[in-house]
CSV table of C-alpha atoms in Angstrom, one decimal:
chain,number,residue,atom,x,y,z
A,1499,ARG,CA,7.0,-11.8,-12.5
A,1500,ALA,CA,10.0,-9.7,-11.5
A,1501,LYS,CA,11.6,-6.6,-13.0
A,1502,ASN,CA,14.9,-5.1,-12.0
A,1503,ILE,CA,14.6,-2.8,-9.0
A,1504,PRO,CA,16.3,0.5,-8.0
A,1505,SER,CA,18.5,0.9,-5.0
A,1506,SER,CA,16.3,0.8,-1.9
A,1507,SER,CA,16.5,0.8,1.9
A,1508,ALA,CA,14.3,-1.3,4.1
A,1509,ILE,CA,14.4,-3.7,7.0
A,1510,PRO,CA,13.2,-7.3,6.3
A,1511,TYR,CA,12.8,-9.1,9.6
A,1512,LEU,CA,14.0,-12.8,9.7
A,1513,ARG,CA,10.9,-14.8,10.2
A,1514,ARG,CA,11.5,-18.2,8.5
A,1515,ARG,CA,13.3,-20.6,10.9
A,1516,PRO,CA,15.4,-23.4,9.5
A,1517,ALA,CA,15.3,-25.2,12.9
A,1518,SER,CA,11.5,-24.7,13.4
A,1519,PHE,CA,10.1,-27.9,12.0
A,1520,LYS,CA,12.9,-29.9,13.6
A,1521,LEU,CA,12.0,-28.5,17.0
A,1522,MET,CA,8.4,-29.3,16.3
A,1523,ILE,CA,9.5,-32.9,15.9
A,1524,ALA,CA,11.7,-32.9,19.0
A,1525,SER,CA,8.8,-31.7,21.1
A,1526,LEU,CA,7.2,-35.2,20.6
A,1527,LEU,CA,9.9,-36.6,22.9
A,1528,THR,CA,8.0,-35.4,25.9
A,1529,LYS,CA,4.4,-35.7,27.1
A,1530,GLY,CA,2.8,-32.4,27.5
A,1531,GLU,CA,2.4,-29.1,25.7
A,1532,SER,CA,5.4,-27.2,24.4
A,1533,ARG,CA,5.1,-23.6,23.1
A,1534,LEU,CA,7.3,-22.6,20.2
A,1535,LEU,CA,7.6,-19.0,19.2
A,1536,ASN,CA,8.5,-17.1,16.0
A,1537,PHE,CA,7.2,-19.4,13.3
A,1538,SER,CA,6.6,-18.4,9.8
A,1539,LYS,CA,4.1,-19.4,7.2
A,1540,ILE,CA,6.1,-21.8,5.0
A,1541,VAL,CA,5.1,-25.2,3.5
A,1542,ASP,CA,7.7,-27.2,5.5
A,1543,VAL,CA,6.1,-26.1,8.7
A,1544,GLU,CA,2.6,-26.9,7.5
A,1545,ILE,CA,3.7,-30.4,6.3
A,1546,THR,CA,5.3,-31.1,9.7
A,1547,LYS,CA,2.1,-30.0,11.5
A,1548,LYS,CA,0.1,-32.4,9.4
A,1549,ILE,CA,2.4,-35.3,10.2
A,1550,ILE,CA,2.4,-34.5,13.9
A,1551,LYS,CA,-1.5,-34.4,13.9
A,1552,SER,CA,-1.6,-37.7,12.0
A,1553,LEU,CA,0.4,-39.3,14.8
A,1554,GLY,CA,-2.2,-38.3,17.4
A,1555,ALA,CA,-0.6,-35.2,18.9
A,1556,GLU,CA,-2.4,-31.8,18.9
A,1557,VAL,CA,-1.0,-28.7,17.2
A,1558,LYS,CA,-2.7,-25.3,17.5
A,1559,LYS,CA,-1.8,-21.8,16.5
A,1560,CYS,CA,-1.7,-19.0,19.0
A,1561,GLY,CA,-1.4,-15.6,17.4
A,1562,GLU,CA,0.7,-15.1,14.3
A,1563,ARG,CA,3.9,-16.7,15.2
A,1564,THR,CA,3.4,-19.3,18.0
A,1565,LEU,CA,2.4,-23.0,18.0
A,1566,PHE,CA,1.3,-25.0,20.9
A,1567,ILE,CA,2.2,-28.7,20.5
A,1568,ASN,CA,0.6,-31.1,22.9
A,1569,SER,CA,2.2,-34.5,22.5
A,1570,SER,CA,0.5,-36.2,25.5
A,1571,ARG,CA,-1.0,-38.7,23.1
A,1572,ILE,CA,0.8,-40.5,20.3
A,1573,ILE,CA,-1.4,-43.2,18.8
A,1574,THR,CA,0.6,-44.5,15.9
A,1575,SER,CA,4.2,-45.1,14.9
A,1576,ILE,CA,3.5,-44.7,11.2
A,1577,VAL,CA,4.3,-41.5,9.3
A,1578,PRO,CA,1.9,-41.2,6.3
A,1579,LYS,CA,3.7,-41.9,3.1
A,1580,ASN,CA,2.2,-39.0,1.2
A,1581,LEU,CA,3.3,-36.5,3.8
A,1582,GLY,CA,6.7,-38.0,4.4
A,1583,LEU,CA,7.5,-37.9,0.7
A,1584,ALA,CA,6.8,-34.2,0.8
A,1585,SER,CA,9.1,-33.5,3.7
A,1586,ARG,CA,12.9,-33.2,4.0
A,1587,ALA,CA,12.8,-34.2,7.6
A,1588,SER,CA,10.7,-37.4,7.8
A,1589,THR,CA,13.7,-39.5,9.2
A,1590,MET,CA,13.8,-37.2,12.2
A,1591,PHE,CA,10.5,-38.6,13.5
A,1592,VAL,CA,12.4,-41.9,14.2
A,1593,GLY,CA,13.9,-40.7,17.5
A,1594,PRO,CA,10.6,-39.5,19.2
A,1595,LEU,CA,8.7,-42.5,17.9
A,1596,LEU,CA,11.3,-44.9,19.2
A,1597,ALA,CA,11.2,-43.1,22.6
A,1598,ARG,CA,7.4,-43.2,22.8
A,1599,LEU,CA,6.3,-46.4,21.0
A,1600,LYS,CA,9.6,-48.3,20.5
A,1601,ARG,CA,8.9,-48.4,16.7
A,1602,ALA,CA,8.9,-46.0,13.8
A,1603,VAL,CA,7.7,-46.6,10.2
A,1604,VAL,CA,8.7,-43.7,8.0
A,1605,PRO,CA,8.9,-43.1,4.3
A,1606,LEU,CA,12.1,-42.1,2.6
A,1607,PRO,CA,12.3,-38.3,2.7
A,1608,GLY,CA,11.3,-36.0,-0.2
A,1609,GLY,CA,12.0,-32.3,-0.6
A,1610,ASP,CA,14.6,-30.9,-3.1
A,1611,LYS,CA,15.7,-33.1,-6.0
A,1612,ILE,CA,19.4,-32.2,-5.6
A,1613,GLY,CA,20.7,-35.7,-5.5
A,1614,LYS,CA,20.3,-38.8,-3.3
A,1615,ARG,CA,20.4,-38.1,0.4
A,1616,PRO,CA,23.0,-40.2,2.2
A,1617,LEU,CA,20.6,-41.9,4.6
A,1618,ASP,CA,23.0,-44.7,5.3
A,1619,ARG,CA,24.6,-42.3,7.9
A,1620,HIS,CA,21.3,-42.0,9.7
A,1621,PHE,CA,20.7,-45.7,9.7
A,1622,ALA,CA,24.2,-46.6,10.9
A,1623,GLY,CA,23.8,-44.2,13.8
A,1624,LEU,CA,20.5,-45.7,14.8
A,1625,LYS,CA,21.9,-49.2,14.5
A,1626,ALA,CA,24.9,-48.2,16.7
A,1627,LEU,CA,22.3,-47.4,19.4
A,1628,GLY,CA,20.7,-50.9,19.1
A,1629,ALA,CA,17.9,-50.2,16.6
A,1630,LYS,CA,16.9,-52.6,13.9
A,1631,VAL,CA,16.2,-51.2,10.5
A,1632,LYS,CA,14.4,-52.9,7.6
A,1633,PHE,CA,12.9,-51.6,4.3
A,1634,THR,CA,9.5,-52.4,2.7
A,1635,ASN,CA,7.9,-50.6,-0.3
A,1636,GLY,CA,9.6,-47.3,0.0
A,1637,MET,CA,9.2,-47.2,3.8
A,1638,PHE,CA,11.7,-48.1,6.5
A,1639,GLU,CA,10.9,-49.5,9.8
A,1640,VAL,CA,13.1,-48.9,12.9
A,1641,SER,CA,12.5,-50.8,16.1
A,1642,ALA,CA,14.2,-51.1,19.4
A,1643,PRO,CA,12.7,-52.3,22.8
A,1644,LYS,CA,15.5,-50.3,24.4
A,1645,LEU,CA,18.2,-48.1,23.0
A,1646,LYS,CA,21.6,-48.1,24.6
A,1647,GLY,CA,24.3,-45.4,24.5
A,1648,ALA,CA,27.2,-46.1,22.1
A,1649,TYR,CA,30.1,-44.5,20.2
A,1650,TYR,CA,29.4,-43.7,16.6
A,1651,LYS,CA,31.6,-41.8,14.1
A,1652,PHE,CA,30.0,-40.4,11.1
A,1653,PRO,CA,32.1,-41.3,8.0
A,1654,LYS,CA,31.2,-37.9,6.5
A,1655,ASN,CA,29.4,-34.8,7.7
A,1656,SER,CA,25.7,-35.3,8.1
A,1657,HIS,CA,23.6,-32.4,9.3
A,1658,THR,CA,20.2,-34.2,9.5
A,1659,GLY,CA,21.9,-37.5,10.4
A,1660,THR,CA,23.4,-35.8,13.4
A,1661,GLU,CA,20.1,-34.3,14.5
A,1662,THR,CA,18.3,-37.7,14.0
A,1663,THR,CA,20.8,-39.6,16.1
A,1664,ILE,CA,20.8,-37.0,18.8
A,1665,MET,CA,17.0,-37.3,19.2
A,1666,ALA,CA,17.3,-41.0,19.4
A,1667,ALA,CA,20.2,-40.9,21.9
A,1668,VAL,CA,18.6,-38.5,24.4
A,1669,SER,CA,16.4,-41.3,25.8
A,1670,ALA,CA,18.9,-44.1,25.3
A,1671,GLU,CA,20.3,-45.8,28.4
A,1672,GLY,CA,23.8,-44.6,29.2
A,1673,LYS,CA,26.2,-42.3,27.3
A,1674,THR,CA,26.5,-41.7,23.6
A,1675,ILE,CA,29.4,-40.1,21.8
A,1676,LEU,CA,28.8,-38.8,18.3
A,1677,ASP,CA,32.1,-38.2,16.5
A,1678,ASN,CA,32.6,-36.2,13.3
A,1679,ALA,CA,29.2,-34.7,14.1
A,1680,ALA,CA,27.8,-31.7,12.2
A,1681,GLN,CA,28.6,-28.2,13.6
A,1682,GLU,CA,25.8,-26.2,11.9
A,1683,PRO,CA,24.0,-23.6,14.1
A,1684,GLU,CA,20.8,-25.5,13.6
A,1685,VAL,CA,22.3,-28.5,15.3
A,1686,ASP,CA,23.3,-26.4,18.3
A,1687,GLU,CA,19.8,-24.9,18.3
A,1688,LEU,CA,18.4,-28.4,18.6
A,1689,ILE,CA,20.8,-29.2,21.5
A,1690,ARG,CA,19.8,-26.0,23.3
A,1691,PHE,CA,16.1,-26.9,22.9
A,1692,LEU,CA,16.6,-30.5,24.1
A,1693,ASN,CA,18.7,-29.4,27.1
A,1694,LYS,CA,16.0,-26.9,28.1
A,1695,MET,CA,13.6,-29.9,28.0
A,1696,GLY,CA,15.9,-31.7,30.5
A,1697,ALA,CA,18.3,-33.6,28.2
A,1698,LYS,CA,22.1,-33.8,28.9
A,1699,ILE,CA,23.9,-32.9,25.7
A,1700,LYS,CA,27.2,-31.1,25.3
A,1701,ARG,CA,29.8,-30.5,22.6
A,1702,ILE,CA,33.1,-31.8,24.0
A,1703,LYS,CA,35.0,-30.9,20.8
A,1704,PRO,CA,33.8,-28.9,17.7
A,1705,ARG,CA,32.8,-32.2,16.0
A,1706,LYS,CA,32.2,-34.4,19.0
A,1707,ILE,CA,28.9,-34.5,21.0
A,1708,GLU,CA,28.3,-36.3,24.2
A,1709,ILE,CA,24.8,-37.3,25.1
A,1710,THR,CA,23.8,-38.8,28.5
A,1711,GLY,CA,20.4,-40.5,28.3
A,1712,VAL,CA,17.6,-39.3,30.6
A,1713,LYS,CA,14.4,-41.1,31.5
A,1714,GLN,CA,12.1,-38.1,31.0
A,1715,LEU,CA,11.9,-34.8,29.3
A,1716,LYS,CA,9.6,-31.9,30.1
A,1717,PRO,CA,7.6,-29.5,27.8
A,1718,VAL,CA,9.1,-26.0,27.4
A,1719,ILE,CA,8.5,-22.5,25.9
A,1720,TYR,CA,11.2,-21.7,23.4
A,1721,LYS,CA,11.9,-19.0,20.8
A,1722,ILE,CA,13.5,-20.2,17.6
A,1723,MET,CA,16.7,-18.8,16.0
A,1724,PRO,CA,16.7,-16.7,12.8
A,1725,ASP,CA,17.3,-18.2,9.4
A,1726,ARG,CA,20.8,-17.7,8.0
A,1727,ASN,CA,19.7,-18.8,4.5
A,1728,GLU,CA,17.0,-16.1,4.4
A,1729,ALA,CA,19.6,-13.5,5.5
A,1730,VAL,CA,21.9,-14.5,2.6
A,1731,SER,CA,19.1,-14.5,0.1
A,1732,TYR,CA,18.2,-10.8,0.9
A,1733,ALA,CA,21.8,-9.8,1.2
A,1734,VAL,CA,22.5,-11.1,-2.3
A,1735,ALA,CA,19.4,-9.5,-3.7
A,1736,ALA,CA,20.4,-6.1,-2.2
A,1737,ILE,CA,24.1,-6.2,-3.4
A,1738,ALA,CA,23.3,-7.7,-6.9
A,1739,THR,CA,20.7,-4.9,-7.5
A,1740,ARG,CA,23.0,-2.2,-6.1
A,1741,GLY,CA,20.7,-1.7,-3.2
A,1742,ASP,CA,21.1,-1.1,0.6
A,1743,ILE,CA,19.1,-3.0,3.2
A,1744,ILE,CA,19.2,-4.0,6.9
A,1745,VAL,CA,18.4,-7.6,7.8
A,1746,GLU,CA,17.1,-7.5,11.3
A,1747,ASN,CA,18.3,-10.3,13.6
A,1748,ALA,CA,21.0,-11.6,11.2
A,1749,VAL,CA,23.7,-13.2,13.4
A,1750,LYS,CA,27.4,-12.6,12.5
A,1751,ALA,CA,28.5,-16.0,13.8
A,1752,HIS,CA,26.0,-17.8,11.6
A,1753,LEU,CA,27.2,-16.0,8.5
A,1754,ALA,CA,31.0,-15.8,9.0
A,1755,SER,CA,32.1,-17.6,5.8
A,1756,PHE,CA,29.6,-15.6,3.7
A,1757,LEU,CA,30.8,-12.3,5.2
A,1758,ASP,CA,34.4,-13.3,4.5
A,1759,GLN,CA,33.5,-13.8,0.8
A,1760,LEU,CA,31.6,-10.5,0.7
A,1761,GLU,CA,34.7,-8.8,2.0
A,1762,LYS,CA,36.9,-10.4,-0.7
A,1763,ALA,CA,34.4,-9.4,-3.3
A,1764,GLY,CA,34.3,-5.8,-2.3
A,1765,ALA,CA,30.6,-5.8,-1.2
A,1766,GLY,CA,29.5,-3.7,1.8
A,1767,PHE,CA,28.2,-4.9,5.1
A,1768,GLU,CA,28.0,-3.4,8.6
A,1769,ILE,CA,27.2,-5.4,11.8
A,1770,GLY,CA,25.2,-3.8,14.6
A,1771,ASN,CA,23.0,-4.7,17.5
A,1772,TYR,CA,20.0,-4.5,15.1
A,1773,GLY,CA,21.4,-7.2,12.7
A,1774,ILE,CA,23.5,-6.7,9.6
A,1775,ARG,CA,23.3,-4.0,6.9
A,1776,PHE,CA,24.2,-5.2,3.4
A,1777,PHE,CA,24.9,-2.7,0.6
A,1778,TYR,CA,26.5,-2.2,-2.8
A,1779,LYS,CA,29.6,0.0,-2.5
A,1780,GLY,CA,31.2,-0.3,-5.8
A,1781,ARG,CA,32.7,-2.6,-8.4
A,1782,LEU,CA,32.5,-6.3,-7.3
A,1783,LYS,CA,35.5,-8.6,-7.7
A,1784,ALA,CA,35.3,-12.3,-8.6
A,1785,THR,CA,36.0,-14.7,-5.8
A,1786,ASP,CA,36.3,-18.5,-5.8
A,1787,ILE,CA,34.0,-20.7,-3.7
A,1788,ILE,CA,34.1,-24.2,-2.4
A,1789,THR,CA,31.1,-25.4,-0.5
A,1790,GLN,CA,32.0,-27.3,2.7
A,1791,PRO,CA,30.3,-28.2,6.0
A,1792,HIS,CA,29.9,-25.4,8.6
A,1793,PRO,CA,31.8,-23.3,9.5
A,1794,LYS,CA,32.8,-23.1,5.8
A,1795,PHE,CA,30.7,-21.8,2.9
A,1796,MET,CA,27.3,-23.4,2.9
A,1797,THR,CA,25.9,-25.4,-0.1
A,1798,ASP,CA,22.6,-23.5,0.1
A,1799,TRP,CA,24.4,-20.3,-0.6
A,1800,GLN,CA,26.3,-21.2,-3.7
A,1801,PRO,CA,23.3,-20.8,-6.2
A,1802,LEU,CA,22.7,-17.3,-4.8
A,1803,TRP,CA,26.4,-16.4,-5.0
A,1804,SER,CA,26.3,-17.3,-8.7
A,1805,VAL,CA,24.1,-14.3,-9.3
A,1806,LEU,CA,26.6,-12.1,-7.6
A,1807,ALA,CA,29.3,-13.7,-9.8
A,1808,THR,CA,27.5,-12.7,-12.9
A,1809,GLN,CA,27.8,-9.0,-11.8
A,1810,SER,CA,31.5,-9.3,-10.6
A,1811,HIS,CA,34.6,-8.5,-12.6
A,1812,GLY,CA,36.7,-11.5,-13.5
A,1813,ARG,CA,36.2,-15.3,-13.4
A,1814,THR,CA,34.5,-17.0,-10.5
A,1815,THR,CA,35.0,-20.7,-9.9
A,1816,ILE,CA,32.4,-22.4,-7.7
A,1817,ILE,CA,33.0,-26.0,-6.6
A,1818,GLU,CA,30.1,-27.9,-5.0
A,1819,ALA,CA,31.5,-30.5,-2.7
A,1820,ILE,CA,28.4,-31.1,-0.5
A,1821,SER,CA,25.4,-31.8,-2.7
A,1822,LEU,CA,25.4,-34.2,-5.6
A,1823,ASN,CA,23.4,-32.3,-8.2
A,1824,ARG,CA,23.0,-28.6,-7.2
A,1825,PHE,CA,23.6,-26.9,-10.5
A,1826,GLN,CA,20.2,-27.4,-11.9
A,1827,TYR,CA,19.7,-23.6,-12.0
A,1828,VAL,CA,22.6,-23.1,-14.4
A,1829,PRO,CA,20.8,-23.6,-17.7
A,1830,CYS,CA,18.4,-20.9,-16.8
A,1831,LEU,CA,21.1,-18.4,-16.0
A,1832,GLN,CA,22.8,-19.4,-19.2
A,1833,LYS,CA,19.6,-18.6,-21.0
A,1834,MET,CA,19.5,-15.2,-19.3
A,1835,GLY,CA,22.9,-14.5,-20.8
A,1836,ALA,CA,25.2,-15.5,-18.0
A,1837,LYS,CA,28.6,-16.7,-19.1
A,1838,ILE,CA,28.7,-20.0,-17.2
A,1839,SER,CA,30.5,-23.2,-18.1
A,1840,PHE,CA,30.5,-26.5,-16.3
A,1841,ILE,CA,33.8,-27.9,-15.1
A,1842,GLN,CA,34.6,-31.2,-13.4
A,1843,PRO,CA,37.0,-30.8,-10.5
A,1844,THR,CA,39.8,-33.3,-10.1
A,1845,PRO,CA,40.6,-33.5,-6.4
A,1846,GLU,CA,43.5,-35.7,-5.3
A,1847,ASP,CA,41.3,-37.7,-3.0
A,1848,PRO,CA,37.6,-37.5,-4.1
A,1849,GLU,CA,36.4,-39.7,-1.2
A,1850,GLU,CA,37.9,-37.2,1.3
A,1851,PHE,CA,37.0,-34.1,-0.8
A,1852,TYR,CA,33.3,-34.7,-1.5
A,1853,ASN,CA,30.7,-35.0,1.2
A,1854,PHE,CA,28.2,-37.0,-0.9
A,1855,ASN,CA,28.5,-40.7,-1.5
A,1856,LEU,CA,30.6,-41.3,-4.6
A,1857,GLU,CA,28.7,-44.5,-5.5
A,1858,ASN,CA,25.6,-42.2,-6.2
A,1859,ASP,CA,27.5,-40.0,-8.6
A,1860,HIS,CA,26.8,-39.9,-12.3
A,1861,PRO,CA,28.9,-38.6,-15.3
A,1862,GLU,CA,26.1,-36.1,-16.1
A,1863,PHE,CA,26.5,-34.5,-12.6
A,1864,TYR,CA,29.0,-31.7,-12.8
A,1865,HIS,CA,30.5,-30.5,-9.5
A,1866,GLY,CA,31.9,-27.1,-10.6
A,1867,VAL,CA,31.2,-24.1,-12.7
A,1868,GLN,CA,33.1,-21.1,-13.9
A,1869,ILE,CA,31.3,-17.7,-14.3
A,1870,GLN,CA,32.8,-14.8,-16.3
A,1871,GLY,CA,31.5,-11.4,-15.4
A,1872,PRO,CA,30.2,-8.8,-15.4
A,1873,THR,CA,27.3,-9.8,-17.6
A,1874,TYR,CA,24.0,-8.0,-18.5
A,1875,LEU,CA,21.2,-10.5,-17.8
A,1876,LYS,CA,18.0,-10.6,-19.8
A,1877,ALA,CA,14.6,-11.7,-18.8
A,1878,VAL,CA,13.3,-15.2,-19.4
A,1879,LYS,CA,10.5,-17.6,-18.7
A,1880,ALA,CA,11.6,-20.5,-16.6
A,1881,LYS,CA,10.4,-23.3,-14.2
A,1882,ILE,CA,12.0,-23.5,-10.8
A,1883,PRO,CA,13.7,-26.8,-10.1
A,1884,ASP,CA,14.2,-26.6,-6.3
A,1885,LEU,CA,13.9,-24.3,-3.3
A,1886,ARG,CA,17.2,-22.5,-3.3
A,1887,ALA,CA,17.3,-22.3,-7.1
A,1888,GLY,CA,13.9,-20.6,-6.9
A,1889,ALA,CA,15.3,-17.8,-4.7
A,1890,THR,CA,18.3,-17.6,-7.0
A,1891,LEU,CA,16.2,-17.2,-10.2
A,1892,ALA,CA,14.0,-14.6,-8.4
A,1893,VAL,CA,17.1,-12.6,-7.6
A,1894,ALA,CA,18.4,-13.0,-11.1
A,1895,GLY,CA,15.1,-11.8,-12.4
A,1896,LEU,CA,15.5,-8.6,-10.3
A,1897,VAL,CA,19.0,-8.0,-11.9
A,1898,ALA,CA,17.9,-8.9,-15.5
A,1899,LYS,CA,16.6,-6.3,-18.0
A,1900,GLY,CA,12.9,-6.9,-18.8
A,1901,GLU,CA,10.2,-9.1,-17.2
A,1902,THR,CA,11.2,-12.5,-15.9
A,1903,VAL,CA,8.3,-15.1,-15.5
A,1904,LEU,CA,8.9,-18.0,-13.1
A,1905,SER,CA,6.6,-21.0,-12.7
A,1906,GLY,CA,6.8,-23.6,-9.9
A,1907,VAL,CA,6.9,-20.9,-7.2
A,1908,GLU,CA,5.5,-23.5,-4.7
A,1909,GLN,CA,9.2,-24.6,-4.4
A,1910,ILE,CA,10.0,-21.2,-3.0
A,1911,ASP,CA,7.0,-21.4,-0.6
A,1912,ARG,CA,8.5,-24.4,1.1
A,1913,GLY,CA,11.2,-22.3,2.7
A,1914,TYR,CA,10.3,-18.6,2.4
A,1915,GLU,CA,7.4,-16.7,3.7
A,1916,ASN,CA,6.0,-14.3,1.1
A,1917,LEU,CA,9.3,-13.8,-0.7
A,1918,GLY,CA,7.7,-11.9,-3.5
A,1919,GLY,CA,5.7,-9.6,-1.2
A,1920,ARG,CA,8.7,-8.8,0.9
A,1921,LEU,CA,10.8,-8.0,-2.2
A,1922,LEU,CA,8.0,-5.8,-3.4
A,1923,GLU,CA,8.2,-3.9,-0.1
A,1924,LEU,CA,11.9,-3.4,-0.8
A,1925,GLY,CA,11.2,-1.8,-4.1
A,1926,ALA,CA,11.0,-4.7,-6.6
A,1927,ASN,CA,8.4,-4.7,-9.4
A,1928,ILE,CA,7.1,-8.2,-8.7
A,1929,LYS,CA,3.7,-9.8,-9.0
A,1930,ARG,CA,2.4,-13.3,-8.2
A,1931,GLN,CA,-0.3,-14.8,-10.5
């Protein structure tokens, strides 16, 4: 339950780490105990812990924010189907399992229902390294007695595909070149982590990564980067409710395209050695958005930006070029009184313009919206369709007049630690039942 909040000043510390569960998986590449610092209590981390334990490794908590992962013993190459279906990252177990057991049996990943995930890019990268892939009853089996370095060019940007292939290539024989690889900060975080373990990975161009296989990696102690999605979520909440907050540890380089849009919209922000201050400083202007791979505007940010658009003067056009079906939150905002209409963009070259696979597209999936603002939002009762939409509807509930009731809050729990409690600390009138 959320009611609109007054302007407030507080300092939310970035705890949730988008790279955290990926580094947990990467720690399985070595025998021994790695120590990962600065975890948060989110469902994605808990699911990854369960999968790692099911494989035979040990995971133990030390204090509030540290995990010790001892992967000396891996006894099975099979990721449990029920756990894999609940995770966005099940394919990433392939690399460590191939390195340790020469075989991985993994369910197709679950997570947000925002359209089919282009796993063909993962499988093609693994095949280029010499792996064999076959499918049986919703599971895929990857096997390779020995992986060999290769050249592979991703046909389209693939964040998780890049990370999956990197983890397979670090122990492959010889040199691997990944072309048209993802540039996201989380990918570079994985590279830093693996290099500290003894891997030999470097970016030789913004979208080209060179990996020289090594025979052995060592366990390490590593502190994980802050979450840029969480930073954007609190920034939007502050500006949309005419508030003023500081997000500790927010990194300018990770948020450059978001900050550019804030500047165009007339929103306030200040960058300091503490992080970034976000604040409302007057009338907001409508700005157009096209989601694109990093360093452009991120797909996870567009649902949140739509709330700002409802409070901005003029017409905002948002085009979603990354995810296949990411406007599931729109009917709820329309119910709240937002003036949003669906549009279907007509790019000259759809294959080049869209990052999803066109063969998975459907006529009922719209890839753009137009939002006319400013609009007074009213409270509603709604069910949350996915993780980022959950944060979006929570922020919209803060803006809306009256009491908004959201169900399905477990979607938010997958990626945010105590979102409601932290908004409460910032001045929100919010309660979880």
